[in-house]
Amino acid sequence: MINTDAIFHVKGESQFIDDRLTPEGTLYAAVFTSPVAHGKIIKINTAPLKRIEGVVKVITASDIPGENQIGNIIQDEVLLAEDEVHYIGQPIAIVVGTKPEIVRKAVKLIRAKVEVLPPVFNPREAFKKGHLITPTRTFSLGDVNKTWKECDLIVEGTVESGGQEHVYLETQGAFSYPTEKNTIKVISSTQAPSTVQKIVARVLDLPIRMIEVDVLRIGGGFGGKEDQAVSWAAMTALASYKLKKPVKLVLRRKEDILMTGKRHPYSSDFKMGLKRNGKILAYENTFYQNAGASADLSTAIMERSLFHATNSYYIPNAKINCASCRTNFPPNTAFRGFGAPQAMFVIESAIFKAADELGVDPTVIQKKNLLKKGDVFPYGMKLQDGKMRKCWEVAGEKYKVEKIKERINKFNSNNKIYKKGISIMPICFGISFTSSFLNQASALVHIYTDGSVSVSTAAIEMGQGVNTKIRQVAAKVLSINIDRVEVLSTKTSRVANTSPTAASTGADLNGNATKVACKNLMERLRKVASDYLKVISAKDIQIIDEEVYIKGRKTGLKWDELVNKAYMNRVSLSAQAHYVTPNIFFDRNIEKGKPFAYHVFGIAVTEVTIDCLRGIYEIDSVKVVHDAGKSFNLLIDRGQMEGGIVQGIGWATIEELMYGDDGKLLTDSLATYKIPDIYFAPKDIKVHFLKDSNSLSGILKSKAIGEPPFLYGIGTYFALIKAIREFRLDLKVNFSIPITPEKVLLSLYEKI
Ligand code: MTE
Ligand code: LUZ
Ligand code: MOS
């Protein structure tokens, strides 16, 4: 089953915000933003705009009828700055006019007089100053302090990981138009239509019901549109509410990169205590999360870092601390992995360092401490299955890891300039929103009188194939040809109070809601059939492949006819269902619970080659054994694997955000911010889905696939370090991501 959208994407027929036909009279918006990272606004001079034909209005905070407040979890973020600015690129005013070129030109003429205040960019400095988004949190298990003295070896160190720009193909944007009685329709490129709806209502001081948000699909989100699609939706809604005209705003790439938040950079400390045989007895760390200027999703991301700090390992004594630090960058936000990649890089670094000191390969420590069934995480949850170790075994056998190591050793002793390295990266990722209440979804299914079916859910299609999966679920449960099923746009008036499509739960939650709704419809249809066929019990009726059977015997009654009979008998052909993930909870007072429906596991074997004259490198292969449960769309799941792996490698290697001393982003376009392309991507990506796996609560026994593959990218860092070390034994490893070719080159030759 190929992705429902694939052919339309290739033909360029799929619609995104900027492809929509706009009604006559549509106005366009552009945003005037802060030129400084921290300052007091003295005066904004918009007088020169009066001379420009086509400028209709300049909107500032004072034009907002409701609250100038777009913070979702914590209300600490204004839509338009009033008297202070907190990052370069912070929106201050919106210019609305008749053409996109006109408003963009106009924005450049606005003059801001700003008194510059000292900015803070470093999270540790923010921490020292007490600039926290929320109080620090700690997860603990056992007693680290008592355990240090039992250890044969203790390693300590610091770890840095950088931010990451989302580079969704479709930049942020929205199109809003007023309808009668002051209601506003918003077409938004968002992963969270209900969040957009709620906040637009807040800004306009209208009840939520008067705002309708509609999303056909988005051109990628990767977390960047979980919270940050709100601003553009609110700006266009505000402008169209004020001017009673349709208003569109689609950011250009540079604007998007400048104004929006990124993955959170982390600066971390670790301490790990082990026995001589590699058994980890204690692990303590502190993450300093660079949250940017306001909370956004930082507290939730911090929580997931805490959950994943011990990655795939059982560690009996652990103390995990995290501080979310307020700085003068754009608010950092969700990005595939959601704090887990940052946390896992830290523990893998600790293991690498410990292995060095013990004189063993990191795999010795990794393997010795790998999770097994029944092991307890620092957050109190017990591991439900033994797939982690299974993945390790299968990877070792399937990819003949020992043989690869021999081959690499041989290569390295025969080559002076080219050096190879290999790493193993185990992953364990918890599935469910860590805020338990978000783990709910609804579906609305209509069967029409011709037997065709429409499905509406909370899921947002962003390229990950969730619509195709939902279509498969509906077709399977209704036992009809998939061509009969259409998944409609995600619209707040059809499905309300939705959770964002995030945390990799889109298919699980919305697929399950669809399944329940379709099951209810089938029950009704069986009743209709049994009445018509005069069968006493509807239980004896089966509907299989669009045909009605009585106890396995064909009746000649077909789907279309049955549906029509239901209609004629005034039986409802519509069903709405709500689904909640069962048995999850988390108590933040004691930091214990069972927050996840299940875990996803896997192992990646990464092989790289560096050119020790130039510092450049190639990723030869990434070979993965991954537990996807019982996948019902291998093609889509493979696509998610490949995309996630390459995106993870990008973060670990070449994607480098660089800033001037004043906080100005220097890598502000795709000419200077390099993401992996087809040449940089691994020459070979092998994905083996673990056989005979299934999952308890994943949709149709599959496991969520969206985020976990990203984590495999971390392995590339360690493979590169191993390769560098073949050239230079005395390398001082500084555990810092990204490891760009420039940094590789320097590390090959720098004096220590
Ligand atoms: N795949 C594509 N093509 N585009 C995306 O934006 N987002 C990722 C992942 N895969 C993304 C993607 C992220 S961050 C998440 S949380 C999941 O998809 C969300 O979709 P799902 O819950 O349906 O897996
Ligand atoms: N969003 C969220 C997420 O609100 N909660 C989560 O736990 C989460 N996890 C991953 C990605 N987005
Ligand atoms: Mo994904 S970071 O949960 O949108």
PDB file of C-alpha atoms in Angstrom, residues 449-671:
ATOM      1  CA  THR A 449     -25.538   5.800   0.528  1.00  0.00           C
ATOM      2  CA  ASP A 450     -23.317   4.660  -2.335  1.00  0.00           C
ATOM      3  CA  GLY A 451     -21.178   2.717   0.128  1.00  0.00           C
ATOM      4  CA  SER A 452     -18.287   5.133   0.103  1.00  0.00           C
ATOM      5  CA  VAL A 453     -16.821   6.211   3.407  1.00  0.00           C
ATOM      6  CA  SER A 454     -15.267   9.342   4.844  1.00  0.00           C
ATOM      7  CA  VAL A 455     -13.144   9.437   7.951  1.00  0.00           C
ATOM      8  CA  SER A 456     -12.242  12.476  10.007  1.00  0.00           C
ATOM      9  CA  THR A 457      -9.857  12.304  12.923  1.00  0.00           C
ATOM     10  CA  ALA A 458      -7.505  14.517  14.875  1.00  0.00           C
ATOM     11  CA  ALA A 459      -4.504  13.309  12.908  1.00  0.00           C
ATOM     12  CA  ILE A 460      -2.540  15.702  10.746  1.00  0.00           C
ATOM     13  CA  GLU A 461      -0.957  14.326   7.623  1.00  0.00           C
ATOM     14  CA  MET A 462       2.568  15.734   7.434  1.00  0.00           C
ATOM     15  CA  GLY A 463       4.215  13.258   5.128  1.00  0.00           C
ATOM     16  CA  GLN A 464       4.442  10.494   7.708  1.00  0.00           C
ATOM     17  CA  GLY A 465       1.585   8.606   6.085  1.00  0.00           C
ATOM     18  CA  VAL A 466      -0.930   8.716   8.920  1.00  0.00           C
ATOM     19  CA  ASN A 467      -3.839   9.238   6.511  1.00  0.00           C
ATOM     20  CA  THR A 468      -2.872   6.157   4.559  1.00  0.00           C
ATOM     21  CA  LYS A 469      -2.699   4.155   7.769  1.00  0.00           C
ATOM     22  CA  ILE A 470      -6.092   5.419   8.933  1.00  0.00           C
ATOM     23  CA  ARG A 471      -7.529   4.561   5.563  1.00  0.00           C
ATOM     24  CA  GLN A 472      -6.123   1.066   5.905  1.00  0.00           C
ATOM     25  CA  VAL A 473      -7.643   0.703   9.368  1.00  0.00           C
ATOM     26  CA  ALA A 474     -11.099   1.802   8.184  1.00  0.00           C
ATOM     27  CA  ALA A 475     -10.990  -0.450   5.116  1.00  0.00           C
ATOM     28  CA  LYS A 476      -9.875  -3.379   7.218  1.00  0.00           C
ATOM     29  CA  VAL A 477     -12.464  -3.029   9.975  1.00  0.00           C
ATOM     30  CA  LEU A 478     -15.293  -2.336   7.516  1.00  0.00           C
ATOM     31  CA  SER A 479     -13.864  -5.056   5.257  1.00  0.00           C
ATOM     32  CA  ILE A 480     -14.252  -2.959   2.128  1.00  0.00           C
ATOM     33  CA  ASN A 481     -11.998  -1.981  -0.722  1.00  0.00           C
ATOM     34  CA  ILE A 482      -9.658   0.774   0.316  1.00  0.00           C
ATOM     35  CA  ASP A 483     -10.675   2.896  -2.686  1.00  0.00           C
ATOM     36  CA  ARG A 484     -14.025   3.441  -1.027  1.00  0.00           C
ATOM     37  CA  VAL A 485     -12.392   5.258   1.893  1.00  0.00           C
ATOM     38  CA  GLU A 486     -11.395   8.896   1.973  1.00  0.00           C
ATOM     39  CA  VAL A 487      -9.651  10.572   4.888  1.00  0.00           C
ATOM     40  CA  LEU A 488     -10.859  14.158   5.098  1.00  0.00           C
ATOM     41  CA  SER A 489      -9.039  17.252   6.241  1.00  0.00           C
ATOM     42  CA  THR A 490      -8.523  17.720   9.962  1.00  0.00           C
ATOM     43  CA  LYS A 491     -11.103  20.270  10.987  1.00  0.00           C
ATOM     44  CA  THR A 492     -11.981  21.447  14.480  1.00  0.00           C
ATOM     45  CA  SER A 493     -15.696  21.518  13.734  1.00  0.00           C
ATOM     46  CA  ARG A 494     -15.697  17.837  12.767  1.00  0.00           C
ATOM     47  CA  VAL A 495     -13.331  16.591  15.442  1.00  0.00           C
ATOM     48  CA  ALA A 496     -12.956  18.728  18.534  1.00  0.00           C
ATOM     49  CA  ASN A 497     -10.524  19.136  21.403  1.00  0.00           C
ATOM     50  CA  THR A 498      -7.770  17.293  19.622  1.00  0.00           C
ATOM     51  CA  SER A 499      -4.262  16.568  20.815  1.00  0.00           C
ATOM     52  CA  PRO A 500      -1.439  17.568  18.496  1.00  0.00           C
ATOM     53  CA  THR A 501      -0.266  14.979  16.019  1.00  0.00           C
ATOM     54  CA  ALA A 502       2.962  14.408  17.862  1.00  0.00           C
ATOM     55  CA  ALA A 503       4.829  12.083  20.189  1.00  0.00           C
ATOM     56  CA  SER A 504       4.648   9.500  17.371  1.00  0.00           C
ATOM     57  CA  THR A 505       1.136   8.665  18.553  1.00  0.00           C
ATOM     58  CA  GLY A 506      -0.815   9.884  15.493  1.00  0.00           C
ATOM     59  CA  ALA A 507      -1.535   6.503  13.982  1.00  0.00           C
ATOM     60  CA  ASP A 508      -2.032   4.729  17.318  1.00  0.00           C
ATOM     61  CA  LEU A 509      -4.500   7.189  18.800  1.00  0.00           C
ATOM     62  CA  ASN A 510      -6.436   8.178  15.711  1.00  0.00           C
ATOM     63  CA  GLY A 511      -6.238   4.736  14.167  1.00  0.00           C
ATOM     64  CA  ASN A 512      -7.719   3.245  17.310  1.00  0.00           C
ATOM     65  CA  ALA A 513     -10.500   5.841  17.419  1.00  0.00           C
ATOM     66  CA  THR A 514     -11.253   5.051  13.768  1.00  0.00           C
ATOM     67  CA  LYS A 515     -11.285   1.353  14.581  1.00  0.00           C
ATOM     68  CA  VAL A 516     -13.831   1.834  17.370  1.00  0.00           C
ATOM     69  CA  ALA A 517     -16.095   3.987  15.186  1.00  0.00           C
ATOM     70  CA  CYS A 518     -15.960   1.469  12.332  1.00  0.00           C
ATOM     71  CA  LYS A 519     -16.653  -1.415  14.684  1.00  0.00           C
ATOM     72  CA  ASN A 520     -19.773   0.371  15.913  1.00  0.00           C
ATOM     73  CA  LEU A 521     -20.940   0.857  12.344  1.00  0.00           C
ATOM     74  CA  MET A 522     -20.327  -2.793  11.544  1.00  0.00           C
ATOM     75  CA  GLU A 523     -22.421  -3.825  14.504  1.00  0.00           C
ATOM     76  CA  ARG A 524     -25.304  -1.723  13.199  1.00  0.00           C
ATOM     77  CA  LEU A 525     -24.899  -3.096   9.704  1.00  0.00           C
ATOM     78  CA  ARG A 526     -24.909  -6.672  10.942  1.00  0.00           C
ATOM     79  CA  LYS A 527     -28.172  -5.920  12.714  1.00  0.00           C
ATOM     80  CA  VAL A 528     -29.624  -4.486   9.512  1.00  0.00           C
ATOM     81  CA  ALA A 529     -28.489  -7.596   7.639  1.00  0.00           C
ATOM     82  CA  SER A 530     -29.897  -9.974  10.205  1.00  0.00           C
ATOM     83  CA  ASP A 531     -33.253  -8.202  10.169  1.00  0.00           C
ATOM     84  CA  TYR A 532     -33.377  -8.255   6.390  1.00  0.00           C
ATOM     85  CA  LEU A 533     -32.197 -11.849   6.071  1.00  0.00           C
ATOM     86  CA  LYS A 534     -34.403 -12.894   8.983  1.00  0.00           C
ATOM     87  CA  VAL A 535     -31.525 -14.332  10.983  1.00  0.00           C
ATOM     88  CA  ILE A 536     -32.253 -14.440  14.698  1.00  0.00           C
ATOM     89  CA  SER A 537     -28.865 -13.288  15.902  1.00  0.00           C
ATOM     90  CA  ALA A 538     -26.739 -10.586  14.329  1.00  0.00           C
ATOM     91  CA  LYS A 539     -23.776 -12.547  15.671  1.00  0.00           C
ATOM     92  CA  ASP A 540     -24.261 -15.098  12.905  1.00  0.00           C
ATOM     93  CA  ILE A 541     -23.750 -12.403  10.294  1.00  0.00           C
ATOM     94  CA  GLN A 542     -20.324 -11.659   8.898  1.00  0.00           C
ATOM     95  CA  ILE A 543     -19.442  -8.936   6.472  1.00  0.00           C
ATOM     96  CA  ILE A 544     -16.303  -9.888   4.609  1.00  0.00           C
ATOM     97  CA  ASP A 545     -14.870  -8.217   1.520  1.00  0.00           C
ATOM     98  CA  GLU A 546     -18.071  -6.299   0.866  1.00  0.00           C
ATOM     99  CA  GLU A 547     -20.265  -9.388   1.085  1.00  0.00           C
ATOM    100  CA  VAL A 548     -22.696 -10.571   3.735  1.00  0.00           C
ATOM    101  CA  TYR A 549     -22.350 -14.122   5.065  1.00  0.00           C
ATOM    102  CA  ILE A 550     -24.485 -16.152   7.457  1.00  0.00           C
ATOM    103  CA  LYS A 551     -22.266 -18.453   9.464  1.00  0.00           C
ATOM    104  CA  GLY A 552     -19.751 -18.510   6.642  1.00  0.00           C
ATOM    105  CA  ARG A 553     -22.350 -18.982   3.881  1.00  0.00           C
ATOM    106  CA  LYS A 554     -22.644 -16.391   1.095  1.00  0.00           C
ATOM    107  CA  THR A 555     -26.002 -14.615   1.008  1.00  0.00           C
ATOM    108  CA  GLY A 556     -25.647 -12.565  -2.164  1.00  0.00           C
ATOM    109  CA  LEU A 557     -26.215  -9.377  -0.193  1.00  0.00           C
ATOM    110  CA  LYS A 558     -23.474  -6.881  -1.054  1.00  0.00           C
ATOM    111  CA  TRP A 559     -22.034  -3.878   0.775  1.00  0.00           C
ATOM    112  CA  ASP A 560     -23.724  -1.188  -1.345  1.00  0.00           C
ATOM    113  CA  GLU A 561     -27.093  -2.822  -0.980  1.00  0.00           C
ATOM    114  CA  LEU A 562     -26.668  -3.359   2.738  1.00  0.00           C
ATOM    115  CA  VAL A 563     -25.732   0.256   3.240  1.00  0.00           C
ATOM    116  CA  ASN A 564     -28.749   1.342   1.275  1.00  0.00           C
ATOM    117  CA  LYS A 565     -30.995  -0.942   3.335  1.00  0.00           C
ATOM    118  CA  ALA A 566     -29.636   0.656   6.488  1.00  0.00           C
ATOM    119  CA  TYR A 567     -30.446   4.085   5.149  1.00  0.00           C
ATOM    120  CA  MET A 568     -33.961   3.104   4.076  1.00  0.00           C
ATOM    121  CA  ASN A 569     -34.546   1.633   7.526  1.00  0.00           C
ATOM    122  CA  ARG A 570     -33.431   4.894   9.088  1.00  0.00           C
ATOM    123  CA  VAL A 571     -30.338   3.405  10.706  1.00  0.00           C
ATOM    124  CA  SER A 572     -27.577   5.936  11.244  1.00  0.00           C
ATOM    125  CA  LEU A 573     -24.601   5.462   8.972  1.00  0.00           C
ATOM    126  CA  SER A 574     -22.443   7.817  10.986  1.00  0.00           C
ATOM    127  CA  ALA A 575     -20.384   7.044  14.047  1.00  0.00           C
ATOM    128  CA  GLN A 576     -18.196   9.059  16.327  1.00  0.00           C
ATOM    129  CA  ALA A 577     -15.752   7.390  18.677  1.00  0.00           C
ATOM    130  CA  HIS A 578     -13.305   8.452  21.315  1.00  0.00           C
ATOM    131  CA  TYR A 579     -10.199   6.500  22.248  1.00  0.00           C
ATOM    132  CA  VAL A 580      -7.914   6.807  25.230  1.00  0.00           C
ATOM    133  CA  THR A 581      -4.657   4.954  25.801  1.00  0.00           C
ATOM    134  CA  PRO A 582      -5.437   2.528  28.621  1.00  0.00           C
ATOM    135  CA  ASN A 583      -3.592   2.253  31.943  1.00  0.00           C
ATOM    136  CA  ILE A 584      -1.175   5.126  31.779  1.00  0.00           C
ATOM    137  CA  PHE A 585      -0.492   7.632  34.524  1.00  0.00           C
ATOM    138  CA  PHE A 586       2.305   9.671  35.965  1.00  0.00           C
ATOM    139  CA  ASP A 587       2.532  11.335  39.341  1.00  0.00           C
ATOM    140  CA  ARG A 588       4.729  14.419  39.110  1.00  0.00           C
ATOM    141  CA  ASN A 589       4.828  14.787  42.891  1.00  0.00           C
ATOM    142  CA  ILE A 590       6.832  11.608  43.274  1.00  0.00           C
ATOM    143  CA  GLU A 591       8.047  11.464  39.646  1.00  0.00           C
ATOM    144  CA  LYS A 592       6.866   7.866  39.302  1.00  0.00           C
ATOM    145  CA  GLY A 593       4.256   6.104  37.229  1.00  0.00           C
ATOM    146  CA  LYS A 594       3.607   4.227  34.042  1.00  0.00           C
ATOM    147  CA  PRO A 595       3.657   7.045  31.502  1.00  0.00           C
ATOM    148  CA  PHE A 596       4.075   4.986  28.329  1.00  0.00           C
ATOM    149  CA  ALA A 597       1.797   2.545  26.547  1.00  0.00           C
ATOM    150  CA  TYR A 598       4.905   0.660  25.442  1.00  0.00           C
ATOM    151  CA  HIS A 599       8.505   1.155  24.320  1.00  0.00           C
ATOM    152  CA  VAL A 600      10.096   0.960  20.888  1.00  0.00           C
ATOM    153  CA  PHE A 601      13.521  -0.681  20.619  1.00  0.00           C
ATOM    154  CA  GLY A 602      16.276  -1.057  18.108  1.00  0.00           C
ATOM    155  CA  ILE A 603      19.955  -1.251  17.299  1.00  0.00           C
ATOM    156  CA  ALA A 604      21.886   0.620  14.646  1.00  0.00           C
ATOM    157  CA  VAL A 605      25.293  -0.415  13.362  1.00  0.00           C
ATOM    158  CA  THR A 606      26.998   2.546  11.725  1.00  0.00           C
ATOM    159  CA  GLU A 607      30.138   2.467   9.622  1.00  0.00           C
ATOM    160  CA  VAL A 608      31.980   5.607   8.466  1.00  0.00           C
ATOM    161  CA  THR A 609      35.122   6.517   6.585  1.00  0.00           C
ATOM    162  CA  ILE A 610      37.050   9.734   7.100  1.00  0.00           C
ATOM    163  CA  ASP A 611      39.557  11.332   4.808  1.00  0.00           C
ATOM    164  CA  CYS A 612      42.251  12.363   7.249  1.00  0.00           C
ATOM    165  CA  LEU A 613      43.807  14.891   4.891  1.00  0.00           C
ATOM    166  CA  ARG A 614      40.670  16.926   4.429  1.00  0.00           C
ATOM    167  CA  GLY A 615      38.512  16.027   7.420  1.00  0.00           C
ATOM    168  CA  ILE A 616      35.581  15.140   5.237  1.00  0.00           C
ATOM    169  CA  TYR A 617      33.792  11.894   5.783  1.00  0.00           C
ATOM    170  CA  GLU A 618      31.290   9.498   4.330  1.00  0.00           C
ATOM    171  CA  ILE A 619      28.703   7.411   6.064  1.00  0.00           C
ATOM    172  CA  ASP A 620      29.186   4.009   4.510  1.00  0.00           C
ATOM    173  CA  SER A 621      26.227   2.292   6.059  1.00  0.00           C
ATOM    174  CA  VAL A 622      23.629   2.315   8.774  1.00  0.00           C
ATOM    175  CA  LYS A 623      22.240  -1.141   9.445  1.00  0.00           C
ATOM    176  CA  VAL A 624      19.346  -1.354  11.774  1.00  0.00           C
ATOM    177  CA  VAL A 625      17.299  -3.953  13.546  1.00  0.00           C
ATOM    178  CA  HIS A 626      14.147  -2.198  14.628  1.00  0.00           C
ATOM    179  CA  ASP A 627      11.117  -3.302  16.568  1.00  0.00           C
ATOM    180  CA  ALA A 628       8.107  -1.867  14.730  1.00  0.00           C
ATOM    181  CA  GLY A 629       5.714  -4.372  16.260  1.00  0.00           C
ATOM    182  CA  LYS A 630       3.547  -5.942  13.578  1.00  0.00           C
ATOM    183  CA  SER A 631       3.815  -3.303  10.875  1.00  0.00           C
ATOM    184  CA  PHE A 632       0.850  -3.047   8.551  1.00  0.00           C
ATOM    185  CA  ASN A 633       2.556  -0.686   6.164  1.00  0.00           C
ATOM    186  CA  LEU A 634       6.157  -1.670   5.641  1.00  0.00           C
ATOM    187  CA  LEU A 635       6.689   0.861   2.890  1.00  0.00           C
ATOM    188  CA  ILE A 636       5.662   3.811   5.018  1.00  0.00           C
ATOM    189  CA  ASP A 637       7.498   2.492   8.039  1.00  0.00           C
ATOM    190  CA  ARG A 638      10.647   2.030   5.997  1.00  0.00           C
ATOM    191  CA  GLY A 639      10.282   5.597   4.745  1.00  0.00           C
ATOM    192  CA  GLN A 640      10.005   6.826   8.327  1.00  0.00           C
ATOM    193  CA  MET A 641      13.109   4.836   9.237  1.00  0.00           C
ATOM    194  CA  GLU A 642      15.197   6.217   6.411  1.00  0.00           C
ATOM    195  CA  GLY A 643      14.022   9.790   6.890  1.00  0.00           C
ATOM    196  CA  GLY A 644      14.480   9.672  10.647  1.00  0.00           C
ATOM    197  CA  ILE A 645      17.938   8.147  10.435  1.00  0.00           C
ATOM    198  CA  VAL A 646      19.164  10.750   7.962  1.00  0.00           C
ATOM    199  CA  GLN A 647      17.626  13.604   9.960  1.00  0.00           C
ATOM    200  CA  GLY A 648      19.308  12.278  13.104  1.00  0.00           C
ATOM    201  CA  ILE A 649      22.629  12.020  11.319  1.00  0.00           C
ATOM    202  CA  GLY A 650      22.214  15.608  10.130  1.00  0.00           C
ATOM    203  CA  TRP A 651      21.822  16.824  13.696  1.00  0.00           C
ATOM    204  CA  ALA A 652      24.838  14.840  14.856  1.00  0.00           C
ATOM    205  CA  THR A 653      27.138  15.816  12.013  1.00  0.00           C
ATOM    206  CA  ILE A 654      26.709  18.741   9.627  1.00  0.00           C
ATOM    207  CA  GLU A 655      23.764  20.830  10.823  1.00  0.00           C
ATOM    208  CA  GLU A 656      25.399  23.697  12.647  1.00  0.00           C
ATOM    209  CA  LEU A 657      23.621  26.823  13.830  1.00  0.00           C
ATOM    210  CA  MET A 658      26.065  29.676  14.227  1.00  0.00           C
ATOM    211  CA  TYR A 659      25.353  33.005  15.884  1.00  0.00           C
ATOM    212  CA  GLY A 660      27.105  36.340  16.108  1.00  0.00           C
ATOM    213  CA  ASP A 661      28.026  37.765  19.510  1.00  0.00           C
ATOM    214  CA  ASP A 662      24.837  39.783  19.409  1.00  0.00           C
ATOM    215  CA  GLY A 663      22.756  36.623  18.992  1.00  0.00           C
ATOM    216  CA  LYS A 664      22.165  37.104  15.305  1.00  0.00           C
ATOM    217  CA  LEU A 665      21.760  33.857  13.453  1.00  0.00           C
ATOM    218  CA  LEU A 666      24.495  33.674  10.821  1.00  0.00           C
ATOM    219  CA  THR A 667      23.410  30.391   9.250  1.00  0.00           C
ATOM    220  CA  ASP A 668      20.097  31.901   8.220  1.00  0.00           C
ATOM    221  CA  SER A 669      19.532  30.160   4.912  1.00  0.00           C
ATOM    222  CA  LEU A 670      20.022  26.789   3.317  1.00  0.00           C
ATOM    223  CA  ALA A 671      23.191  28.115   1.692  1.00  0.00           C
TER     224      ALA A 671
END
